[in-house]
Coordinates of N, CA and C in Angstrom, one line a residue:
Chain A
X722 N 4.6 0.5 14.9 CA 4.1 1.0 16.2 C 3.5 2.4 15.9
X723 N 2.1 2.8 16.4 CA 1.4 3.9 16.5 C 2.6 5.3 17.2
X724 N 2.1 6.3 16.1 CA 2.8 8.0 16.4 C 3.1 7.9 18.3
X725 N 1.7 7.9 18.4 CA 0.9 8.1 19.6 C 0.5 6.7 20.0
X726 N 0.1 6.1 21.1 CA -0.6 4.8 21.7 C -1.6 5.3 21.7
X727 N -1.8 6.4 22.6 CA -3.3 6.8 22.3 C -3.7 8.4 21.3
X728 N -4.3 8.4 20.9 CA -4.3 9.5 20.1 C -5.8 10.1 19.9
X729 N -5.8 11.2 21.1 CA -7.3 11.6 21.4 C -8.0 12.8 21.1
X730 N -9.1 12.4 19.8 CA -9.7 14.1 19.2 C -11.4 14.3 20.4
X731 N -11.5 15.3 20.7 CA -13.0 15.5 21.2 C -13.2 16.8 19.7
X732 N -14.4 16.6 19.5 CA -15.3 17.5 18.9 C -15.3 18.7 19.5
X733 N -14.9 19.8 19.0 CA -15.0 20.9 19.3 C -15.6 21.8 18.7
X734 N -16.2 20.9 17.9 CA -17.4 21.9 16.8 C -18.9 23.2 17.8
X735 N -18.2 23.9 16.8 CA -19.9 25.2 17.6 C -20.7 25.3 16.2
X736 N -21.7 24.9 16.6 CA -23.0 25.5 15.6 C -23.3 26.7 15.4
X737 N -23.9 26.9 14.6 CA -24.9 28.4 15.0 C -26.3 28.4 15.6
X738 N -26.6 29.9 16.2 CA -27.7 29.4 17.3 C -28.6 28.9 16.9
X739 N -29.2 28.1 17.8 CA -30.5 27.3 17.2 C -30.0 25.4 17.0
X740 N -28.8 26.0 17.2 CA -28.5 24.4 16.4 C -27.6 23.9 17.9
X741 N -27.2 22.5 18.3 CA -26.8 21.9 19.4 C -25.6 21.5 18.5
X742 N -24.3 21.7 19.4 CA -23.0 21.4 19.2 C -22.2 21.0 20.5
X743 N -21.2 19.9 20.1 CA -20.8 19.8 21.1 C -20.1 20.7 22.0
X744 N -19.9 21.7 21.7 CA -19.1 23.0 22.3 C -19.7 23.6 23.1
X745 N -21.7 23.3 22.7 CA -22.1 23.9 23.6 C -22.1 23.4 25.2
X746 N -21.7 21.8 25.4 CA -21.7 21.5 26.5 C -19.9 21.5 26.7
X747 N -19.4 22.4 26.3 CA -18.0 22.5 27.1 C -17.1 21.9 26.7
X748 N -17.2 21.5 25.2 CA -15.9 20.5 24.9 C -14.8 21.1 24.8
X749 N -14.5 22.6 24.4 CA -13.5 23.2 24.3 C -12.6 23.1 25.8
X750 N -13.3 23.4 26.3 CA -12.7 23.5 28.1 C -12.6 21.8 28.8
X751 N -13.6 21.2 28.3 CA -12.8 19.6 28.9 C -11.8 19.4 28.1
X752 N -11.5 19.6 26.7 CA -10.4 19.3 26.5 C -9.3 19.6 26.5
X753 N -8.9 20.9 26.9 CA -7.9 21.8 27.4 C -7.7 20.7 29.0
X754 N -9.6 20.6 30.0 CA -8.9 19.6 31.2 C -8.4 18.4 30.9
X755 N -8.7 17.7 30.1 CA -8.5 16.5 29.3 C -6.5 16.8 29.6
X756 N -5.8 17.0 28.9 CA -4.6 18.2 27.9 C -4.2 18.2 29.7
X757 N -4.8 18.9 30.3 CA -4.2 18.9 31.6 C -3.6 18.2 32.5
X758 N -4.8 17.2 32.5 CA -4.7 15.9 33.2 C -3.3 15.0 33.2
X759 N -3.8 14.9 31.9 CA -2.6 14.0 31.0 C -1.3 14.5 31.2
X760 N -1.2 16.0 30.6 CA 0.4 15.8 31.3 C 0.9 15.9 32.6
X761 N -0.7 16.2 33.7 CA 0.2 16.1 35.6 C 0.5 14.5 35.5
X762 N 0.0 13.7 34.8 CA 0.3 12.3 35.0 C 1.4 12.1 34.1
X763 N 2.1 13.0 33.5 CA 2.8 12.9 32.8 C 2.9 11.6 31.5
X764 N 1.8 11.4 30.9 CA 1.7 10.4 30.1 C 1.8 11.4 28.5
X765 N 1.8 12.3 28.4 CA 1.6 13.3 27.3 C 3.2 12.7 26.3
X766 N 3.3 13.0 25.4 CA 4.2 12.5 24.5 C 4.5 12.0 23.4
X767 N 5.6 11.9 22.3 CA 5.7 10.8 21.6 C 5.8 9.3 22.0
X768 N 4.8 8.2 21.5 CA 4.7 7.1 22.3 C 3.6 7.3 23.0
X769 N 3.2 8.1 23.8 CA 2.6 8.1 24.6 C 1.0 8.7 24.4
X770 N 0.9 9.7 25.2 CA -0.7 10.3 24.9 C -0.5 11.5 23.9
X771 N -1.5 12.1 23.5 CA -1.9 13.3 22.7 C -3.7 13.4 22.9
X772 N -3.8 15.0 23.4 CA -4.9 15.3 23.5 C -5.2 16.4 22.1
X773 N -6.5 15.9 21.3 CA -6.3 16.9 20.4 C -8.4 17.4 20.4
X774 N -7.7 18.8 19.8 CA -9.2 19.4 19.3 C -9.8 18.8 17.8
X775 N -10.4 18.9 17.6 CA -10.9 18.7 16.3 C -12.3 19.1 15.5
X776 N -12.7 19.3 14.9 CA -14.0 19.6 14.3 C -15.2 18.9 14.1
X777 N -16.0 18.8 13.5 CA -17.0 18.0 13.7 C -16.9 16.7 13.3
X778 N -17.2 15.7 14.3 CA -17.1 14.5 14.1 C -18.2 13.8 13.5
X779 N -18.7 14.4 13.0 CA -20.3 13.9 12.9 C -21.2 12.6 13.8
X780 N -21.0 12.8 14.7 CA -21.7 12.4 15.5 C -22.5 13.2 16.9
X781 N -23.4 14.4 16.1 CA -24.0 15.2 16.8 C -24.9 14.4 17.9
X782 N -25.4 13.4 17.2 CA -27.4 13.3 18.2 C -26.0 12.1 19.1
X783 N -25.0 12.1 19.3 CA -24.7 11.5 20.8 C -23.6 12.3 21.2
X784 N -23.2 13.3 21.3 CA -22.6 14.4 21.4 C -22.9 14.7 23.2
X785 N -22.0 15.3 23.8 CA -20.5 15.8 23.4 C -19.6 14.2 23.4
X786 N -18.5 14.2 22.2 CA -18.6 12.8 21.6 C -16.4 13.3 21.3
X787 N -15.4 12.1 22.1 CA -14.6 12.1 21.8 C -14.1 10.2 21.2
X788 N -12.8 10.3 20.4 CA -12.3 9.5 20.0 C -10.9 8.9 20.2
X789 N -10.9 7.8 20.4 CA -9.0 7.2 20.9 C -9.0 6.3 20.0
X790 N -7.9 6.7 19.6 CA -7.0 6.1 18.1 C -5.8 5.7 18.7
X791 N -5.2 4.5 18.3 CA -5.9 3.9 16.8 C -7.2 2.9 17.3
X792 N -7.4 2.5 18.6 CA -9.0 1.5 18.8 C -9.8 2.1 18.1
X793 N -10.1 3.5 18.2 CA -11.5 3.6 17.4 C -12.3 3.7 18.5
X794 N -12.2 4.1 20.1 CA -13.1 3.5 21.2 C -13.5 5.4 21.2
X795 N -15.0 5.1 21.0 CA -16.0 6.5 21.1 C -16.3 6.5 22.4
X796 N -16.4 7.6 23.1 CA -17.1 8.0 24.3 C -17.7 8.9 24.4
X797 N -19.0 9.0 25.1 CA -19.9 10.5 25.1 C -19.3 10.8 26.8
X798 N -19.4 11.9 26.9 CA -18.6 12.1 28.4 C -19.6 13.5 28.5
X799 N -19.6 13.5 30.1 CA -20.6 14.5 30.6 C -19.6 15.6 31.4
X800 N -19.1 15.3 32.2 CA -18.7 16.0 33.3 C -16.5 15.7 33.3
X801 N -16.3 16.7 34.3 CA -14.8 16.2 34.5 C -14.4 15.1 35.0
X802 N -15.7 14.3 36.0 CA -15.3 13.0 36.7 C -15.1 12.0 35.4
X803 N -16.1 12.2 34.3 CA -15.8 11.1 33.3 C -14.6 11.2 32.0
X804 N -14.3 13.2 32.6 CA -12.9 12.5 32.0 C -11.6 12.0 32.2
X805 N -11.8 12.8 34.1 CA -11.3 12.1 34.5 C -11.2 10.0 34.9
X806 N -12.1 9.6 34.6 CA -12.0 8.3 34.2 C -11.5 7.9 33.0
X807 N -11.6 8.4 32.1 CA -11.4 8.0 30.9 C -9.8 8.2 30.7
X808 N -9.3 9.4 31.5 CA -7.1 9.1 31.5 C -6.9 8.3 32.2
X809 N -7.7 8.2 33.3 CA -6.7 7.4 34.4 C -7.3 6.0 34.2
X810 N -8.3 5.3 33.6 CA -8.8 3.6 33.3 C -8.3 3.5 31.9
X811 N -8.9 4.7 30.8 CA -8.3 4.1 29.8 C -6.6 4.8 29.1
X812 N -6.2 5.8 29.2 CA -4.9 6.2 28.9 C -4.1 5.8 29.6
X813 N -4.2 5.6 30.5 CA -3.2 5.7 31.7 C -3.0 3.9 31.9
X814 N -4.3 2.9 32.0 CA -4.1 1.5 32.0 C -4.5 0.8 30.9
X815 N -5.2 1.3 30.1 CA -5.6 0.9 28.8 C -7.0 -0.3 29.0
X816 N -7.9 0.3 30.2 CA -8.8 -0.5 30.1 C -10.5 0.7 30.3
X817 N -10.6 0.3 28.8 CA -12.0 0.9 28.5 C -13.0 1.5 29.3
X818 N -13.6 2.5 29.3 CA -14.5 2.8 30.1 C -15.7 2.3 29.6
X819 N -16.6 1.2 30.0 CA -17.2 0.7 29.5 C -18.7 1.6 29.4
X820 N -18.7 1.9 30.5 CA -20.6 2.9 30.9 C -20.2 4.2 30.0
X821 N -19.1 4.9 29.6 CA -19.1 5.9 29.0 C -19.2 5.4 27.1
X822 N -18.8 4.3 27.0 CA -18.6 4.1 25.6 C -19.9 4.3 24.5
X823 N -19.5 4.6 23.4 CA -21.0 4.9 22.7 C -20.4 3.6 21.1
Chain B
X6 N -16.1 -3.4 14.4 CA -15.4 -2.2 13.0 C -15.9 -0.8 13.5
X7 N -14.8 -0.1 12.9 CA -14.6 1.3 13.2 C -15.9 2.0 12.5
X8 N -16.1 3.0 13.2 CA -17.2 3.8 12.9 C -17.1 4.5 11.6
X9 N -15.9 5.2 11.4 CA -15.2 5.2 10.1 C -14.4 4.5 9.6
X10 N -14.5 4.2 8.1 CA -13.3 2.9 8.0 C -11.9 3.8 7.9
X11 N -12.2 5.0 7.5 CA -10.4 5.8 7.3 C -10.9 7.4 8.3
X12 N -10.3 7.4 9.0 CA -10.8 9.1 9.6 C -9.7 9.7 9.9
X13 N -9.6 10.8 9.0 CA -8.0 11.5 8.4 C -8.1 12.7 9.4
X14 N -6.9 13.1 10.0 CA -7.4 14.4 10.6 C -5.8 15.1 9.8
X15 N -6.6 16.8 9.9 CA -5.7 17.6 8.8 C -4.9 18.1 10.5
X16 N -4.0 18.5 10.6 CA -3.4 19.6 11.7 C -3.4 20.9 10.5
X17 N -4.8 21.4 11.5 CA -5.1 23.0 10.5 C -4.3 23.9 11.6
X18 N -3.5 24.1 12.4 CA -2.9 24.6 13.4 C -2.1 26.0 13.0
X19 N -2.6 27.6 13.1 CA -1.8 28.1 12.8 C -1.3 29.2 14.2
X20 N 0.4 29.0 14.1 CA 0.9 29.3 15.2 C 1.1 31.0 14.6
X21 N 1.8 31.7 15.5 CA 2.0 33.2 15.8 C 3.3 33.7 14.6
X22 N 3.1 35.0 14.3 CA 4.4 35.2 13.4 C 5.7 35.0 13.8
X23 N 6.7 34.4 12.8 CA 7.5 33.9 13.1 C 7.8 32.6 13.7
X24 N 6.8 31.8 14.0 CA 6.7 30.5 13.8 C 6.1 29.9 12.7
X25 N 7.0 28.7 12.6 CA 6.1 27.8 11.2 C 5.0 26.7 11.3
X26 N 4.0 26.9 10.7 CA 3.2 26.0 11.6 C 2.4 25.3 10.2
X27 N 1.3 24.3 10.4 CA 1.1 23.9 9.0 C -0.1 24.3 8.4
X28 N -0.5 25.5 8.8 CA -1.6 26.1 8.5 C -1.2 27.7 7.5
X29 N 0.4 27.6 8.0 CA 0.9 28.7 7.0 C 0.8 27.7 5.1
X30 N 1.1 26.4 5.4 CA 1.0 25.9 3.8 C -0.4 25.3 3.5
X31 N -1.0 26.1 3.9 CA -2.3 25.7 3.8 C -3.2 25.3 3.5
X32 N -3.1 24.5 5.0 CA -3.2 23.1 6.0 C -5.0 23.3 5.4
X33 N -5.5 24.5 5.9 CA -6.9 24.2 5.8 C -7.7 24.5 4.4
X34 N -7.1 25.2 4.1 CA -7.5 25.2 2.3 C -7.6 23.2 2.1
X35 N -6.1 22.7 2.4 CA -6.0 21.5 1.7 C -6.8 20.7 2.4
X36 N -7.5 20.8 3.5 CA -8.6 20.0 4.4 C -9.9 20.0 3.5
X37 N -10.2 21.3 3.0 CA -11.4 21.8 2.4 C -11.6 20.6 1.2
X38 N -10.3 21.0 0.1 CA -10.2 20.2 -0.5 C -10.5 19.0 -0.8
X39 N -9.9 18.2 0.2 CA -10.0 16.9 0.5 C -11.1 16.6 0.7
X40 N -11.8 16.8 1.4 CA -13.5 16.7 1.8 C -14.2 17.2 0.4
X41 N -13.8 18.5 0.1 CA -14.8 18.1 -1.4 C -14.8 16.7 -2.0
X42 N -13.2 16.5 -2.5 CA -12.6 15.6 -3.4 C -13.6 13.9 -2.8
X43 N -13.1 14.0 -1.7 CA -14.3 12.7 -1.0 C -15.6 12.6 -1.3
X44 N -16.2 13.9 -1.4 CA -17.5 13.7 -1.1 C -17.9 13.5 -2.9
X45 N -17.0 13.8 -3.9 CA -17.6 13.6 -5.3 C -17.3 12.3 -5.7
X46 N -16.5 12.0 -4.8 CA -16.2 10.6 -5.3 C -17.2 9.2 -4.3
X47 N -18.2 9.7 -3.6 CA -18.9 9.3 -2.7 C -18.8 8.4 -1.7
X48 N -17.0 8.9 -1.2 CA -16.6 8.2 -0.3 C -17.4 8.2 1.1
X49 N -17.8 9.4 1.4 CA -18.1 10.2 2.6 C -19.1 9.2 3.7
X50 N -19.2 9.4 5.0 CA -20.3 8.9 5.4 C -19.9 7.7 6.4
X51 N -20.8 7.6 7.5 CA -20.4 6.3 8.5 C -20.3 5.0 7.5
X52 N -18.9 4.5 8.2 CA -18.0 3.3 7.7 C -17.3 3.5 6.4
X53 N -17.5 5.0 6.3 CA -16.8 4.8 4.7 C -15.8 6.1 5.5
X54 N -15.3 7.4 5.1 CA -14.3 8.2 5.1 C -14.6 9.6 5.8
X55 N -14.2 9.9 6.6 CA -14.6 11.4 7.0 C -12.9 12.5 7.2
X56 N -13.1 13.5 6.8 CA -12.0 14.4 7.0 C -12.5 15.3 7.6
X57 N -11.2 15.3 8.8 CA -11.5 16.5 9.8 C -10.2 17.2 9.9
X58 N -10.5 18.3 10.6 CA -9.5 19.4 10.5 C -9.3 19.2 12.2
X59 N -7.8 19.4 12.4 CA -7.5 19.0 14.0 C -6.9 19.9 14.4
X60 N -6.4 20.1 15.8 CA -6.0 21.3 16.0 C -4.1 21.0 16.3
X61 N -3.0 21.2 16.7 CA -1.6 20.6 16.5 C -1.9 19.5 16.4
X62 N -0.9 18.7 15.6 CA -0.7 17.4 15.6 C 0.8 16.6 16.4
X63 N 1.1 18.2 16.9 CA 2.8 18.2 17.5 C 3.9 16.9 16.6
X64 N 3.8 17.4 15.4 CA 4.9 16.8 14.3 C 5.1 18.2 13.3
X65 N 5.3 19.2 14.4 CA 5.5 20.3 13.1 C 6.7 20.5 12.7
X66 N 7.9 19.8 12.6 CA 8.9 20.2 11.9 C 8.6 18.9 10.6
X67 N 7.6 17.8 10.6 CA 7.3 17.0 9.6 C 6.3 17.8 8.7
X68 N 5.8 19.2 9.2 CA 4.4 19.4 8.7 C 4.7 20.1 7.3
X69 N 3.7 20.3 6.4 CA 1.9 20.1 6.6 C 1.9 18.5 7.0
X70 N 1.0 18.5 8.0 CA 0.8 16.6 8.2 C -0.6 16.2 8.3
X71 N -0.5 14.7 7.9 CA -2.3 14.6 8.5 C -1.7 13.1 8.7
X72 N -3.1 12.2 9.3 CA -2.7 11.2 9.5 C -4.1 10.5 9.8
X73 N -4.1 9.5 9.1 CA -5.2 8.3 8.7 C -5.1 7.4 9.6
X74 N -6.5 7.2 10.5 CA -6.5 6.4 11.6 C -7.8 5.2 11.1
X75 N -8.4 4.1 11.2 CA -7.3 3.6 12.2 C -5.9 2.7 12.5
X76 N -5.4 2.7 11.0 CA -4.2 2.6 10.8 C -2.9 3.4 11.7
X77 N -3.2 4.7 11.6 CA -2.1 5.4 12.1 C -1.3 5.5 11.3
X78 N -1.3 5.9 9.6 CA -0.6 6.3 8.8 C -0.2 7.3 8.8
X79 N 0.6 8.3 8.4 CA 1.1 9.6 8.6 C 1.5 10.2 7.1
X80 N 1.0 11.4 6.8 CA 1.6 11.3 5.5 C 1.9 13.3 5.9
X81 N 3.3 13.9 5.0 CA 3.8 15.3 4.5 C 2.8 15.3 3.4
X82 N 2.4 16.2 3.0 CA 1.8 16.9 1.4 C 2.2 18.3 1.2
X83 N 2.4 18.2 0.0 CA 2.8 19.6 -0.9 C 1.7 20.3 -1.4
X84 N 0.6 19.3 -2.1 CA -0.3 20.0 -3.2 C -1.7 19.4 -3.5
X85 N -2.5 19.8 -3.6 CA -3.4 19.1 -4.4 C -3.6 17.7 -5.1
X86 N -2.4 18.0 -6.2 CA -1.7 16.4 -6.2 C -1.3 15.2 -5.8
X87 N -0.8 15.5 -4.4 CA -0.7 14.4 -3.1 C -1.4 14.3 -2.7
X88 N -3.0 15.1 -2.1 CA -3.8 15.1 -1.5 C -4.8 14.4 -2.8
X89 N -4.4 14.5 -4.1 CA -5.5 13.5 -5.2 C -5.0 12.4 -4.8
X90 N -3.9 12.0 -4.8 CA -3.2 10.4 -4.7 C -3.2 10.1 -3.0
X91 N -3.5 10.7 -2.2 CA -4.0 10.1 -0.8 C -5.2 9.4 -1.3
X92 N -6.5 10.3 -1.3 CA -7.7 10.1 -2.1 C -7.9 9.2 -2.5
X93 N -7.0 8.5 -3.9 CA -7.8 7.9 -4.8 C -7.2 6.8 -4.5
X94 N -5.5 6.8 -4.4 CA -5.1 5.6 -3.6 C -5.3 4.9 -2.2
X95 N -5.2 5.6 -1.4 CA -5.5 5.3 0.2 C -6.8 5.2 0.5
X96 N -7.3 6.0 0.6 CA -8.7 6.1 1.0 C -9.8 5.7 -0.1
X97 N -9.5 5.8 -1.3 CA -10.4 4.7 -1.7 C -10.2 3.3 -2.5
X98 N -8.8 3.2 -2.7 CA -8.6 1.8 -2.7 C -7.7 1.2 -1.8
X99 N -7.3 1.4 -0.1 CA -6.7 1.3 0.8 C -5.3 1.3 0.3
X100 N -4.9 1.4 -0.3 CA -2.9 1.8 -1.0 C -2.1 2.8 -0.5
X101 N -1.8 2.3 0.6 CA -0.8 3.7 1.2 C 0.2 3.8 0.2
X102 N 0.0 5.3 0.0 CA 0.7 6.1 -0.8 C 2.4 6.3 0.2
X103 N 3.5 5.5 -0.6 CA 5.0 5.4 0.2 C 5.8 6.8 0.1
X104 N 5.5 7.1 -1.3 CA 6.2 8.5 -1.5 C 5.9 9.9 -0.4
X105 N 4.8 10.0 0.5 CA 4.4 11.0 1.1 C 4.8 10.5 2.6
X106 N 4.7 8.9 2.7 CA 4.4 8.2 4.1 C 5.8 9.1 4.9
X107 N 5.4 9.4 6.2 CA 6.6 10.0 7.5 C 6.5 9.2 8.3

């Protein structure tokens, strides 16, 4: 059985200027909301969830771009409504967000 | 199939003096590493191996840690040497390495 059930990196990579990173559309700060969410629903834990930071995932040209392990399920996410979708359909029930998936 | 066949994340995480964290045995030198060591051996690259540097992995009394998804393998390292035998056994001939496995 997995560390984690779910185990979630967003890209927190910053470029230098001139160049488009996912940080520049806020990944740092949805993931921290991400991190938040997760433990008011108290799902955060061993067994359970983990919200993590991570570096470049190399997937810039569909960016801002997170990952849930162990599926492997990629999502590009825009706003806090989609991440909040993405704890409460997929961490929370374990059913995919399908319009966000890349 | 996974966008990457192995996507290792390092916990480059370093905490405040006086705490131990695994970026004091350093976590991110051995990230560096590792990504060179991939990239000469021309693992690198969608469906093949990517190493990323993450931020806690919350297993810090196991750490230095990293862990190879999408398995969800987990492995302690000491050196260079473990991080060759991740490398050449795990990630490029899928052989989890037992002596390191947590």
């Amino acid at each position: 059985m997995s560390y984690f059930k779910y185990h979630v990196f967003f890209c927190t990579n910053q470029r230098g200027p001139g160049e488009t990173s996912c940080n520049d559309c806020g990944a740092a700060n949805m993931q921290a909301y991400a991190k938040d969410r997760v433990k008011a629903l108290k799902l955060n834990g061993q067994g359970k969830v983990r919200i993590n930071k991570a570096g470049c995932l190399d997937r810039c040209d569909d960016g801002p771009v997170l990952v849930v392990y162990p599926e492997g399920t990629w999502y590009r996410y825009v706003d806090e409504e989609d991440i909040n979708e993405i704890v409460e359909s997929h961490l929370a029930n374990g059913k995919v967000v399908e319009r966000l998936k890349i």
